[in-house]
Tab-separated table of C-alpha atoms and ligand atoms in Angstrom:
chain	number	residue	atom	x	y	z
J	1	MET	CA	-18.907	-21.285	15.769
J	2	ARG	CA	-18.600	-21.729	11.994
J	3	PHE	CA	-19.481	-18.707	9.865
J	4	GLU	CA	-22.238	-19.542	7.265
J	5	ASN	CA	-20.654	-17.227	4.693
J	6	PRO	CA	-16.882	-16.867	4.185
J	7	ILE	CA	-15.183	-13.968	5.842
J	8	PHE	CA	-12.211	-12.876	3.832
J	9	VAL	CA	-9.352	-10.769	4.802
J	10	THR	CA	-11.052	-7.733	3.386
J	11	ARG	CA	-13.976	-6.464	1.296
J	12	SER	CA	-14.283	-3.521	-1.010
J	13	THR	CA	-16.146	-0.557	0.524
J	14	VAL	CA	-18.236	1.082	-2.155
J	15	ALA	CA	-20.798	3.745	-2.409
J	16	PRO	CA	-24.317	2.721	-3.544
J	17	LEU	CA	-24.534	1.657	-7.220
J	18	ASN	CA	-26.962	4.486	-8.074
J	19	HIS	CA	-24.176	6.954	-6.983
J	20	TYR	CA	-22.029	5.387	-9.631
J	21	SER	CA	-24.682	5.478	-12.345
J	22	LYS	CA	-25.221	9.076	-11.583
J	23	GLU	CA	-21.562	9.937	-11.658
J	24	LEU	CA	-21.247	8.172	-15.145
J	25	GLU	CA	-24.013	10.022	-16.839
J	26	SER	CA	-21.677	12.906	-17.881
J	27	VAL	CA	-19.197	10.287	-19.118
J	28	TRP	CA	-21.807	8.841	-21.440
J	29	GLU	CA	-22.926	12.389	-22.552
J	30	SER	CA	-19.448	13.538	-23.417
J	31	GLY	CA	-18.040	10.182	-24.757
J	32	ILE	CA	-14.749	11.037	-23.020
J	33	PHE	CA	-13.579	7.738	-21.285
J	34	THR	CA	-9.936	8.464	-20.823
J	35	HIS	CA	-6.867	10.841	-21.515
J	36	ASN	CA	-7.117	12.734	-18.207
J	37	GLY	CA	-10.622	13.885	-18.704
J	38	PRO	CA	-12.745	15.871	-16.207
J	39	LYS	CA	-13.314	12.945	-13.757
J	40	VAL	CA	-9.535	12.301	-13.473
J	41	ARG	CA	-8.815	15.977	-12.970
J	42	ARG	CA	-11.516	16.249	-10.348
J	43	PHE	CA	-10.357	13.027	-8.533
J	44	GLU	CA	-6.886	14.536	-8.457
J	45	SER	CA	-8.077	17.835	-6.968
J	46	GLU	CA	-10.432	16.106	-4.455
J	47	ILE	CA	-7.570	14.025	-3.216
J	48	ASN	CA	-5.393	17.024	-2.936
J	49	ARG	CA	-8.173	18.751	-0.940
J	50	PHE	CA	-8.573	15.612	1.224
J	51	LEU	CA	-4.860	15.138	1.891
J	52	GLY	CA	-3.882	18.881	2.053
J	53	CYS	CA	-1.413	18.634	-0.777
J	54	ASP	CA	-1.123	19.813	-4.411
J	55	SER	CA	0.826	16.868	-5.722
J	56	THR	CA	-1.481	14.176	-6.887
J	57	VAL	CA	-1.030	12.530	-10.272
J	58	ALA	CA	-3.616	9.619	-10.793
J	59	VAL	CA	-2.330	6.518	-12.624
J	60	THR	CA	-3.523	3.117	-13.591
J	61	ASN	CA	-2.437	1.173	-10.464
J	62	GLY	CA	0.029	1.195	-7.534
J	63	THR	CA	2.517	-0.906	-9.392
J	64	ILE	CA	2.855	1.301	-12.478
J	65	ALA	CA	3.046	4.258	-9.960
J	66	ILE	CA	6.423	2.869	-8.627
J	67	GLN	CA	7.640	2.218	-12.125
J	68	ILE	CA	6.760	5.741	-13.405
J	69	ALA	CA	8.344	7.130	-10.208
J	70	MET	CA	11.632	5.295	-11.035
J	71	ARG	CA	11.583	6.614	-14.587
J	72	ALA	CA	10.897	10.178	-13.603
J	73	LEU	CA	13.873	10.039	-11.380
J	74	ASP	CA	16.096	8.418	-14.040
J	75	LEU	CA	16.988	5.321	-11.912
J	76	THR	CA	17.053	2.732	-14.679
J	77	GLY	CA	20.004	0.510	-14.322
J	78	GLY	CA	21.029	1.482	-10.762
J	79	GLU	CA	21.054	-0.263	-7.348
J	80	ILE	CA	17.948	0.626	-5.295
J	81	ILE	CA	18.071	0.013	-1.619
J	82	THR	CA	14.747	-1.415	-0.495
J	83	THR	CA	12.881	-3.432	2.094
J	84	PRO	CA	12.400	-7.232	1.824
J	85	PHE	CA	9.072	-6.994	3.715
J	86	SER	CA	6.513	-5.877	1.231
J	87	TRP	CA	4.259	-6.988	-1.520
J	88	ILE	CA	6.016	-8.417	-4.489
J	89	ALA	CA	5.114	-5.304	-6.560
J	90	THR	CA	7.799	-3.214	-4.781
J	91	CYS	CA	10.460	-5.653	-5.869
J	92	SER	CA	9.137	-6.559	-9.252
J	93	SER	CA	8.935	-2.905	-10.143
J	94	ILE	CA	12.572	-2.528	-9.418
J	95	LEU	CA	13.451	-5.538	-11.540
J	96	TRP	CA	11.119	-4.413	-14.296
J	97	GLU	CA	13.082	-1.048	-14.525
J	98	ARG	CA	16.249	-3.082	-15.045
J	99	CYS	CA	17.537	-2.009	-11.571
J	100	THR	CA	19.061	-4.243	-8.785
J	101	PRO	CA	17.155	-4.473	-5.542
J	102	VAL	CA	19.541	-4.202	-2.538
J	103	PHE	CA	17.771	-5.562	0.506
J	104	VAL	CA	18.163	-3.975	3.950
J	105	ASP	CA	16.641	-5.809	6.868
J	106	ILE	CA	13.673	-4.353	8.700
J	107	ASP	CA	13.150	-3.085	12.216
J	108	PRO	CA	11.454	-5.986	14.172
J	109	ASN	CA	8.992	-3.512	15.859
J	110	THR	CA	7.959	-1.041	13.101
J	111	LEU	CA	8.372	-3.748	10.256
J	112	ASN	CA	9.741	-0.976	8.111
J	113	ILE	CA	13.269	-0.764	6.530
J	114	ASP	CA	15.843	-0.338	9.413
J	115	PRO	CA	17.186	3.122	8.721
J	116	SER	CA	20.304	2.432	10.778
J	117	LYS	CA	21.303	-0.241	8.332
J	118	ILE	CA	20.903	1.649	5.198
J	119	GLU	CA	24.289	3.409	5.016
J	120	ALA	CA	26.213	0.167	5.073
J	121	ALA	CA	24.456	-0.926	1.863
J	122	VAL	CA	25.281	2.172	-0.153
J	123	THR	CA	27.849	1.514	-2.942
J	124	LYS	CA	28.886	3.681	-6.017
J	125	GLN	CA	26.011	2.233	-7.943
J	126	THR	CA	23.288	3.155	-5.510
J	127	ARG	CA	20.762	5.528	-7.035
J	128	ALA	CA	17.919	5.516	-4.601
J	129	ILE	CA	16.086	4.320	-1.442
J	130	LEU	CA	12.636	2.714	-1.969
J	131	GLY	CA	10.934	2.545	1.454
J	132	VAL	CA	7.549	1.090	2.132
J	133	HIS	CA	5.180	2.472	4.816
J	134	VAL	CA	4.197	-1.073	5.864
J	135	PHE	CA	0.467	-1.274	6.748
J	136	SER	CA	0.603	2.519	6.654
J	137	ASN	CA	3.204	2.785	9.506
J	138	PRO	CA	5.431	5.777	8.457
J	139	CYS	CA	9.028	4.946	7.642
J	140	ASP	CA	11.643	6.979	9.599
J	141	VAL	CA	11.491	9.739	6.919
J	142	VAL	CA	13.859	11.921	8.777
J	143	LYS	CA	16.716	9.441	9.150
J	144	ILE	CA	16.176	8.223	5.486
J	145	ASP	CA	16.264	11.734	4.235
J	146	THR	CA	19.590	12.313	6.135
J	147	VAL	CA	21.261	9.330	4.672
J	148	ALA	CA	19.808	10.102	1.220
J	149	LYS	CA	21.156	13.633	1.192
J	150	LYS	CA	24.640	12.635	2.434
J	151	HIS	CA	24.971	10.147	-0.442
J	152	HIS	CA	23.040	12.109	-3.046
J	153	LEU	CA	20.401	9.364	-3.484
J	154	LYS	CA	16.732	9.816	-4.478
J	155	VAL	CA	13.959	8.658	-2.270
J	156	ILE	CA	10.751	7.009	-3.205
J	157	TYR	CA	8.063	5.853	-0.611
J	158	ASP	CA	5.727	3.120	-1.547
J	159	GLY	CA	2.615	4.306	0.305
J	160	ALA	CA	0.252	1.703	-1.297
J	161	HIS	CA	-1.314	1.229	2.335
J	162	ALA	CA	-0.862	4.848	3.473
J	163	PHE	CA	-3.742	6.766	2.189
J	164	GLY	CA	-5.123	9.304	4.618
J	165	VAL	CA	-2.136	9.285	7.065
J	166	GLN	CA	-0.751	12.511	8.261
J	167	HIS	CA	2.750	12.632	9.656
J	168	LEU	CA	4.884	15.536	11.016
J	169	GLY	CA	2.084	17.895	10.065
J	170	ARG	CA	1.429	16.900	6.453
J	171	SER	CA	0.314	14.045	4.242
J	172	LEU	CA	2.584	10.979	4.600
J	173	LEU	CA	2.264	10.749	0.772
J	174	ASP	CA	4.090	14.111	0.381
J	175	PHE	CA	7.477	12.822	1.622
J	176	GLY	CA	10.553	11.784	-0.438
J	177	ASP	CA	11.303	12.782	-4.072
J	178	ILE	CA	8.090	10.840	-5.012
J	179	SER	CA	5.521	8.898	-2.975
J	180	THR	CA	3.081	6.399	-4.472
J	181	THR	CA	-0.238	4.810	-3.410
J	182	SER	CA	-2.700	2.265	-4.596
J	183	PHE	CA	-6.568	2.518	-5.006
J	184	HIS	CA	-6.950	-1.198	-5.617
J	185	ALA	CA	-10.219	-2.736	-4.648
J	186	THR	CA	-8.661	-3.992	-1.422
J	187	LYS	CA	-7.427	-0.595	-0.389
J	188	LEU	CA	-8.929	1.972	1.884
J	189	LEU	CA	-9.876	4.053	-1.014
J	190	SER	CA	-10.865	2.033	-3.962
J	191	SER	CA	-11.232	3.025	-7.619
J	192	GLY	CA	-11.323	-0.756	-8.576
J	193	GLU	CA	-7.865	-0.618	-10.020
J	194	GLY	CA	-5.908	2.626	-9.585
J	195	GLY	CA	-3.075	4.475	-8.013
J	196	ALA	CA	-1.280	7.739	-7.739
J	197	VAL	CA	2.189	9.336	-7.665
J	198	PHE	CA	2.838	12.445	-5.589
J	199	ALA	CA	5.472	15.055	-6.425
J	200	ASN	CA	5.711	18.739	-6.780
J	201	GLY	CA	7.225	21.143	-9.371
J	202	SER	CA	9.061	19.823	-12.384
J	203	THR	CA	9.046	16.283	-10.984
J	204	LYS	CA	5.195	16.318	-11.020
J	205	GLU	CA	5.186	17.625	-14.591
J	206	ARG	CA	7.489	14.826	-15.613
J	207	LEU	CA	5.248	12.264	-13.968
J	208	GLN	CA	2.229	13.681	-15.817
J	209	SER	CA	4.044	13.349	-19.075
J	210	ILE	CA	5.477	9.866	-18.528
J	211	ARG	CA	1.987	8.412	-17.723
J	212	PHE	CA	0.693	9.899	-21.042
J	213	PHE	CA	3.139	8.534	-23.618
J	214	GLY	CA	5.677	11.209	-22.897
J	215	HIS	CA	3.415	13.991	-24.180
J	216	ASP	CA	3.446	17.613	-22.918
J	217	PRO	CA	0.055	19.350	-22.696
J	218	GLU	CA	0.175	20.324	-26.427
J	219	LYS	CA	0.948	16.601	-27.307
J	220	ASN	CA	4.472	17.104	-28.255
J	221	ILE	CA	6.542	14.031	-27.491
J	222	ILE	CA	9.046	15.241	-24.799
J	223	ASP	CA	9.942	12.084	-22.977
J	224	THR	CA	9.895	8.326	-23.155
J	225	GLY	CA	6.568	7.570	-21.619
J	226	CYS	CA	4.148	4.757	-21.174
J	227	ASN	CA	0.432	4.412	-20.895
J	228	GLY	CA	-0.241	4.786	-17.145
J	229	LYS	CA	-3.451	6.888	-17.389
J	230	MET	CA	-6.460	6.323	-15.129
J	231	THR	CA	-9.695	6.010	-16.980
J	232	GLU	CA	-12.707	8.192	-16.322
J	233	LEU	CA	-14.655	5.100	-15.030
J	234	HIS	CA	-12.125	4.394	-12.472
J	235	ALA	CA	-11.837	8.014	-11.427
J	236	ALA	CA	-15.655	8.148	-11.056
J	237	LEU	CA	-15.515	5.159	-8.739
J	238	GLY	CA	-12.747	6.767	-6.734
J	239	LEU	CA	-14.852	10.043	-6.555
J	240	ILE	CA	-17.879	8.473	-5.122
J	241	ASN	CA	-15.819	6.425	-2.606
J	242	LEU	CA	-13.564	9.157	-1.432
J	243	PRO	CA	-16.265	10.700	0.900
J	244	LEU	CA	-16.548	7.340	2.709
J	245	VAL	CA	-12.925	7.412	3.841
J	246	PRO	CA	-13.446	9.172	7.229
J	247	SER	CA	-16.091	6.610	8.259
J	248	ILE	CA	-13.984	3.683	6.852
J	249	LEU	CA	-11.057	4.952	8.997
J	250	GLN	CA	-13.252	5.140	12.187
J	251	LYS	CA	-14.666	1.638	11.631
J	252	ARG	CA	-11.210	0.099	10.898
J	253	LYS	CA	-9.926	1.595	14.038
J	254	ALA	CA	-12.714	0.181	16.067
J	255	ILE	CA	-12.156	-3.231	14.534
J	256	TYR	CA	-8.466	-2.983	15.374
J	257	GLN	CA	-9.141	-1.998	19.004
J	258	GLN	CA	-11.732	-4.754	19.347
J	259	TYR	CA	-9.217	-7.461	18.152
J	260	ARG	CA	-6.477	-6.121	20.496
J	261	SER	CA	-8.839	-6.070	23.483
J	262	ILE	CA	-9.492	-9.839	23.133
J	263	LEU	CA	-6.153	-10.927	21.812
J	264	ASP	CA	-4.335	-8.709	24.322
J	265	ASP	CA	-0.754	-9.787	24.900
J	266	LYS	CA	-1.206	-13.250	23.543
J	267	VAL	CA	0.189	-12.207	20.174
J	268	ARG	CA	2.556	-9.551	19.129
J	269	TYR	CA	1.727	-6.421	17.112
J	270	GLN	CA	3.441	-3.865	14.852
J	271	HIS	CA	4.596	-0.843	16.696
J	272	PHE	CA	3.077	2.381	15.396
J	273	SER	CA	2.023	5.823	16.405
J	274	GLU	CA	-1.668	5.989	16.833
J	275	ASN	CA	-1.704	9.512	15.259
J	276	ALA	CA	-0.035	8.273	12.051
J	277	TYR	CA	-1.726	4.934	11.207
J	278	ASN	CA	-4.947	4.182	9.226
J	279	PHE	CA	-5.755	0.727	10.716
J	280	SER	CA	-6.363	-0.608	7.246
J	281	TYR	CA	-4.756	-3.904	8.091
J	282	MET	CA	-4.885	-6.021	11.264
J	283	PRO	CA	-1.487	-7.709	11.377
J	284	ILE	CA	-0.723	-10.164	14.219
J	285	ILE	CA	2.643	-11.811	14.805
J	286	LEU	CA	2.564	-15.430	16.291
J	287	ASP	CA	5.356	-17.194	18.107
J	288	SER	CA	6.286	-19.513	15.199
J	289	GLU	CA	5.291	-20.539	11.708
J	290	LYS	CA	3.897	-23.759	13.041
J	291	GLN	CA	1.577	-21.864	15.392
J	292	LEU	CA	0.576	-19.510	12.608
J	293	LEU	CA	-0.328	-22.420	10.267
J	294	ARG	CA	-2.320	-23.911	13.104
J	295	VAL	CA	-4.281	-20.762	13.570
J	296	ILE	CA	-4.932	-20.381	9.749
J	297	GLU	CA	-6.174	-23.935	9.561
J	298	GLU	CA	-8.576	-23.401	12.502
J	299	LEU	CA	-9.786	-20.053	10.987
J	300	ASN	CA	-10.224	-21.657	7.559
J	301	ALA	CA	-12.261	-24.559	9.112
J	302	ASN	CA	-14.537	-21.862	10.489
J	303	ASN	CA	-14.884	-20.163	7.023
J	304	VAL	CA	-12.519	-17.332	7.983
J	305	PHE	CA	-9.705	-16.533	5.547
J	306	PRO	CA	-6.832	-14.307	6.809
J	307	ARG	CA	-3.835	-13.637	4.526
J	308	ARG	CA	-0.148	-14.042	4.956
J	309	TYR	CA	0.872	-10.435	4.278
J	310	PHE	CA	3.712	-10.466	3.565
J	311	TYR	CA	5.105	-13.836	2.756
J	312	PRO	CA	7.718	-14.850	1.545
J	313	SER	CA	10.229	-12.292	2.491
J	314	LEU	CA	11.226	-10.703	-0.904
J	315	ASN	CA	14.919	-11.312	-0.661
J	316	THR	CA	14.134	-15.066	-0.990
J	317	VAL	CA	12.013	-15.004	-4.182
J	318	ASN	CA	13.334	-16.653	-7.389
J	319	ALA	CA	13.104	-13.429	-9.373
J	320	VAL	CA	15.926	-12.010	-7.263
J	321	LYS	CA	19.150	-13.504	-8.583
J	322	GLU	CA	21.427	-12.950	-5.498
J	323	TYR	CA	20.282	-14.010	-2.008
J	324	THR	CA	21.124	-11.390	0.830
J	325	PRO	CA	20.149	-12.739	4.217
J	326	CYS	CA	17.600	-10.647	5.967
J	327	PRO	CA	17.002	-12.651	9.179
J	328	ILE	CA	14.570	-10.339	10.800
J	329	SER	CA	12.288	-10.067	7.769
J	330	GLU	CA	12.516	-13.766	6.969
J	331	ASP	CA	11.509	-14.518	10.577
J	332	ILE	CA	8.588	-12.061	10.790
J	333	SER	CA	7.324	-13.162	7.298
J	334	SER	CA	7.132	-16.630	8.369
J	335	ARG	CA	4.811	-15.899	11.276
J	336	ILE	CA	2.735	-12.857	10.559
J	337	MET	CA	-0.686	-12.665	9.061
J	338	THR	CA	-3.477	-10.170	8.681
J	339	LEU	CA	-6.947	-10.834	10.158
J	340	PRO	CA	-10.178	-9.810	8.367
J	341	SER	CA	-10.977	-6.086	8.614
J	342	TYR	CA	-13.456	-4.103	6.510
J	343	HIS	CA	-16.037	-1.471	6.892
J	344	ASP	CA	-19.120	-3.563	7.362
J	345	LEU	CA	-17.447	-6.402	9.342
J	346	ASP	CA	-19.545	-6.825	12.425
J	347	LEU	CA	-17.749	-6.246	15.761
J	348	LYS	CA	-19.546	-9.397	17.038
J	349	ASP	CA	-17.807	-11.284	14.276
J	350	VAL	CA	-14.534	-9.674	15.110
J	351	THR	CA	-14.996	-10.976	18.697
J	352	ALA	CA	-15.699	-14.435	17.458
J	353	ILE	CA	-12.691	-14.495	15.147
J	354	ALA	CA	-10.452	-13.163	17.938
J	355	LYS	CA	-11.760	-16.011	20.175
J	356	MET	CA	-10.993	-18.568	17.557
J	357	VAL	CA	-7.501	-17.376	17.385
J	358	LEU	CA	-7.195	-17.371	21.158
J	359	ALA	CA	-8.613	-20.857	21.428
J	360	THR	CA	-5.976	-22.198	18.931
J	361	LEU	CA	-3.095	-20.563	20.898
F	401	T4K	N1	3.092	-1.853	-2.887
F	401	T4K	C1	2.485	-2.449	-1.808
F	401	T4K	C2	3.205	-2.329	-0.546
F	401	T4K	C3	1.303	-3.229	-1.927
F	401	T4K	O1	0.736	-3.893	-0.949
F	401	T4K	C4	0.711	-3.289	-3.313
F	401	T4K	C5	-0.472	-4.077	-3.480
F	401	T4K	C6	1.282	-2.530	-4.319
F	401	T4K	C7	2.508	-1.838	-4.129
F	401	T4K	C8	0.744	-2.536	-5.678
F	401	T4K	O2	-0.479	-1.831	-5.784
F	401	T4K	P1	-1.487	-2.397	-7.018
F	401	T4K	O3	-0.710	-2.434	-8.299
F	401	T4K	O4	-2.249	-3.642	-6.560
F	401	T4K	O5	-2.479	-1.104	-7.043
F	401	T4K	C9	-4.012	-7.682	-2.790
F	401	T4K	C10	-3.975	-6.605	-3.846
F	401	T4K	O6	-4.137	-7.142	-5.143
F	401	T4K	C11	-2.833	-5.723	-3.915
F	401	T4K	O7	-3.301	-4.498	-4.441
F	401	T4K	C12	-2.193	-5.440	-2.518
F	401	T4K	N2	-0.988	-4.728	-2.491
F	401	T4K	C13	-1.968	-6.699	-1.742
F	401	T4K	C14	-1.383	-6.489	-0.400
F	401	T4K	O8	-3.230	-7.468	-1.706
F	401	T4K	P2	-4.362	-10.322	-3.003
F	401	T4K	O9	-3.838	-11.295	-4.030
F	401	T4K	O10	-4.211	-10.602	-1.524
F	401	T4K	O11	-5.934	-9.966	-3.317
F	401	T4K	P3	-7.116	-11.021	-3.251
F	401	T4K	O12	-7.673	-11.126	-4.648
F	401	T4K	O13	-6.724	-12.239	-2.609
F	401	T4K	O14	-8.209	-10.261	-2.363
F	401	T4K	C15	-8.132	-10.278	-0.968
F	401	T4K	C16	-9.628	-10.132	-0.483
F	401	T4K	O15	-10.111	-8.956	-0.835
F	401	T4K	C17	-10.509	-11.153	-1.194
F	401	T4K	O16	-10.598	-12.360	-0.465
F	401	T4K	C18	-11.863	-10.426	-1.240
F	401	T4K	C19	-11.478	-9.000	-1.214
F	401	T4K	N3	-11.723	-8.393	-2.557
F	401	T4K	C20	-10.789	-8.668	-3.555
F	401	T4K	C21	-10.926	-8.165	-4.834
F	401	T4K	C22	-9.977	-8.368	-5.939
F	401	T4K	C23	-12.702	-7.590	-2.885
F	401	T4K	O17	-13.543	-7.283	-1.903
F	401	T4K	N4	-12.793	-7.093	-4.015
F	401	T4K	C24	-12.073	-7.206	-5.132
F	401	T4K	O18	-12.297	-6.786	-6.207
F	401	T4K	O19	-3.662	-8.922	-3.368
């Protein structure tokens, strides 16, 4: 069966257009489009309420979120221990901040940075650990925290995928010195482009200042900032989409279960705890890259477009000057892909896609 219309890896879930126009009326009335206006402040407090925290600082996107986090912790110029299995933004943010990424290989089951290998990578220049909750699967935050404390390192978690996940009794985005997330159009919660940094106390105040040219609330210049402000238009989109998150979570879980019920043990999956996962991605691990490419070719021929998240392994990209072997990440990267999953994807279509994969295997 060939789908008439293309099925992409994901599709933005958005509230009806008239909800957006309604939300925008007050923006048009006030003429306030940016500078942490009422929509951004309400978006932050609604996220706090949703996640059960008080730490949200909305920013332009999930990439600037990581960069602002690094600035707020004064990491510029240091070595940052990180994972090679992520989107390029994790690594490019480190390079953009004139830091050196030091790659530590991943656990082949969780697909997150292997905490037992971190300590061996610590040097006198190490300033921080930057972990990624891959596909929303929580890093081993307890072990990472222990190593960080022992060596006086800062911890940042890139939680671009991890919105809505609760772990050890609180929001997964409330761990580390700073956590970050993304509200890109492809994410569980979309504001078109957008992101947030999460921290408490003086770190939160510093993040608020850095995103706004280094101003304090009275507009005195107290820091070297940048322009990382979310606009009122993006916050308005985030606000109308936030109430959809519980039903998106439910639907994505149903899609995940449907794929697994058909693919069964014919492919491998990321290991995760069902209570701390948001099912926003549907990663499957094949036996080899050759098999993976065959499956992709077959799906493409049927108008289905999965994505190779994440490929290539970041320790191998040109921008990274020194190659450090990370055999597990390089191997997984070569044979993992994510299948289509989004709110209005019909379970019948999921069944058909899963059967196409099976047929190719
Ligand atoms: N850290 C991690 C671990 C990340 O995964 C990311 C981003 C970041 C940091 C940085 O966050 P941001 O700075 O992006 O906020 C996508 C996203 O651009 C990117 O946000 C995401 N991770 C990455 C994993 O995936 P592409 O290049 O795969 O997107 P694209 O344009 O191919 O879109 C995929 C499908 O989504 C399309 O086929 C259709 C659908 N789509 C796409 C867009 C742009 C929509 O339905 N609406 C849209 O507006 O990167």
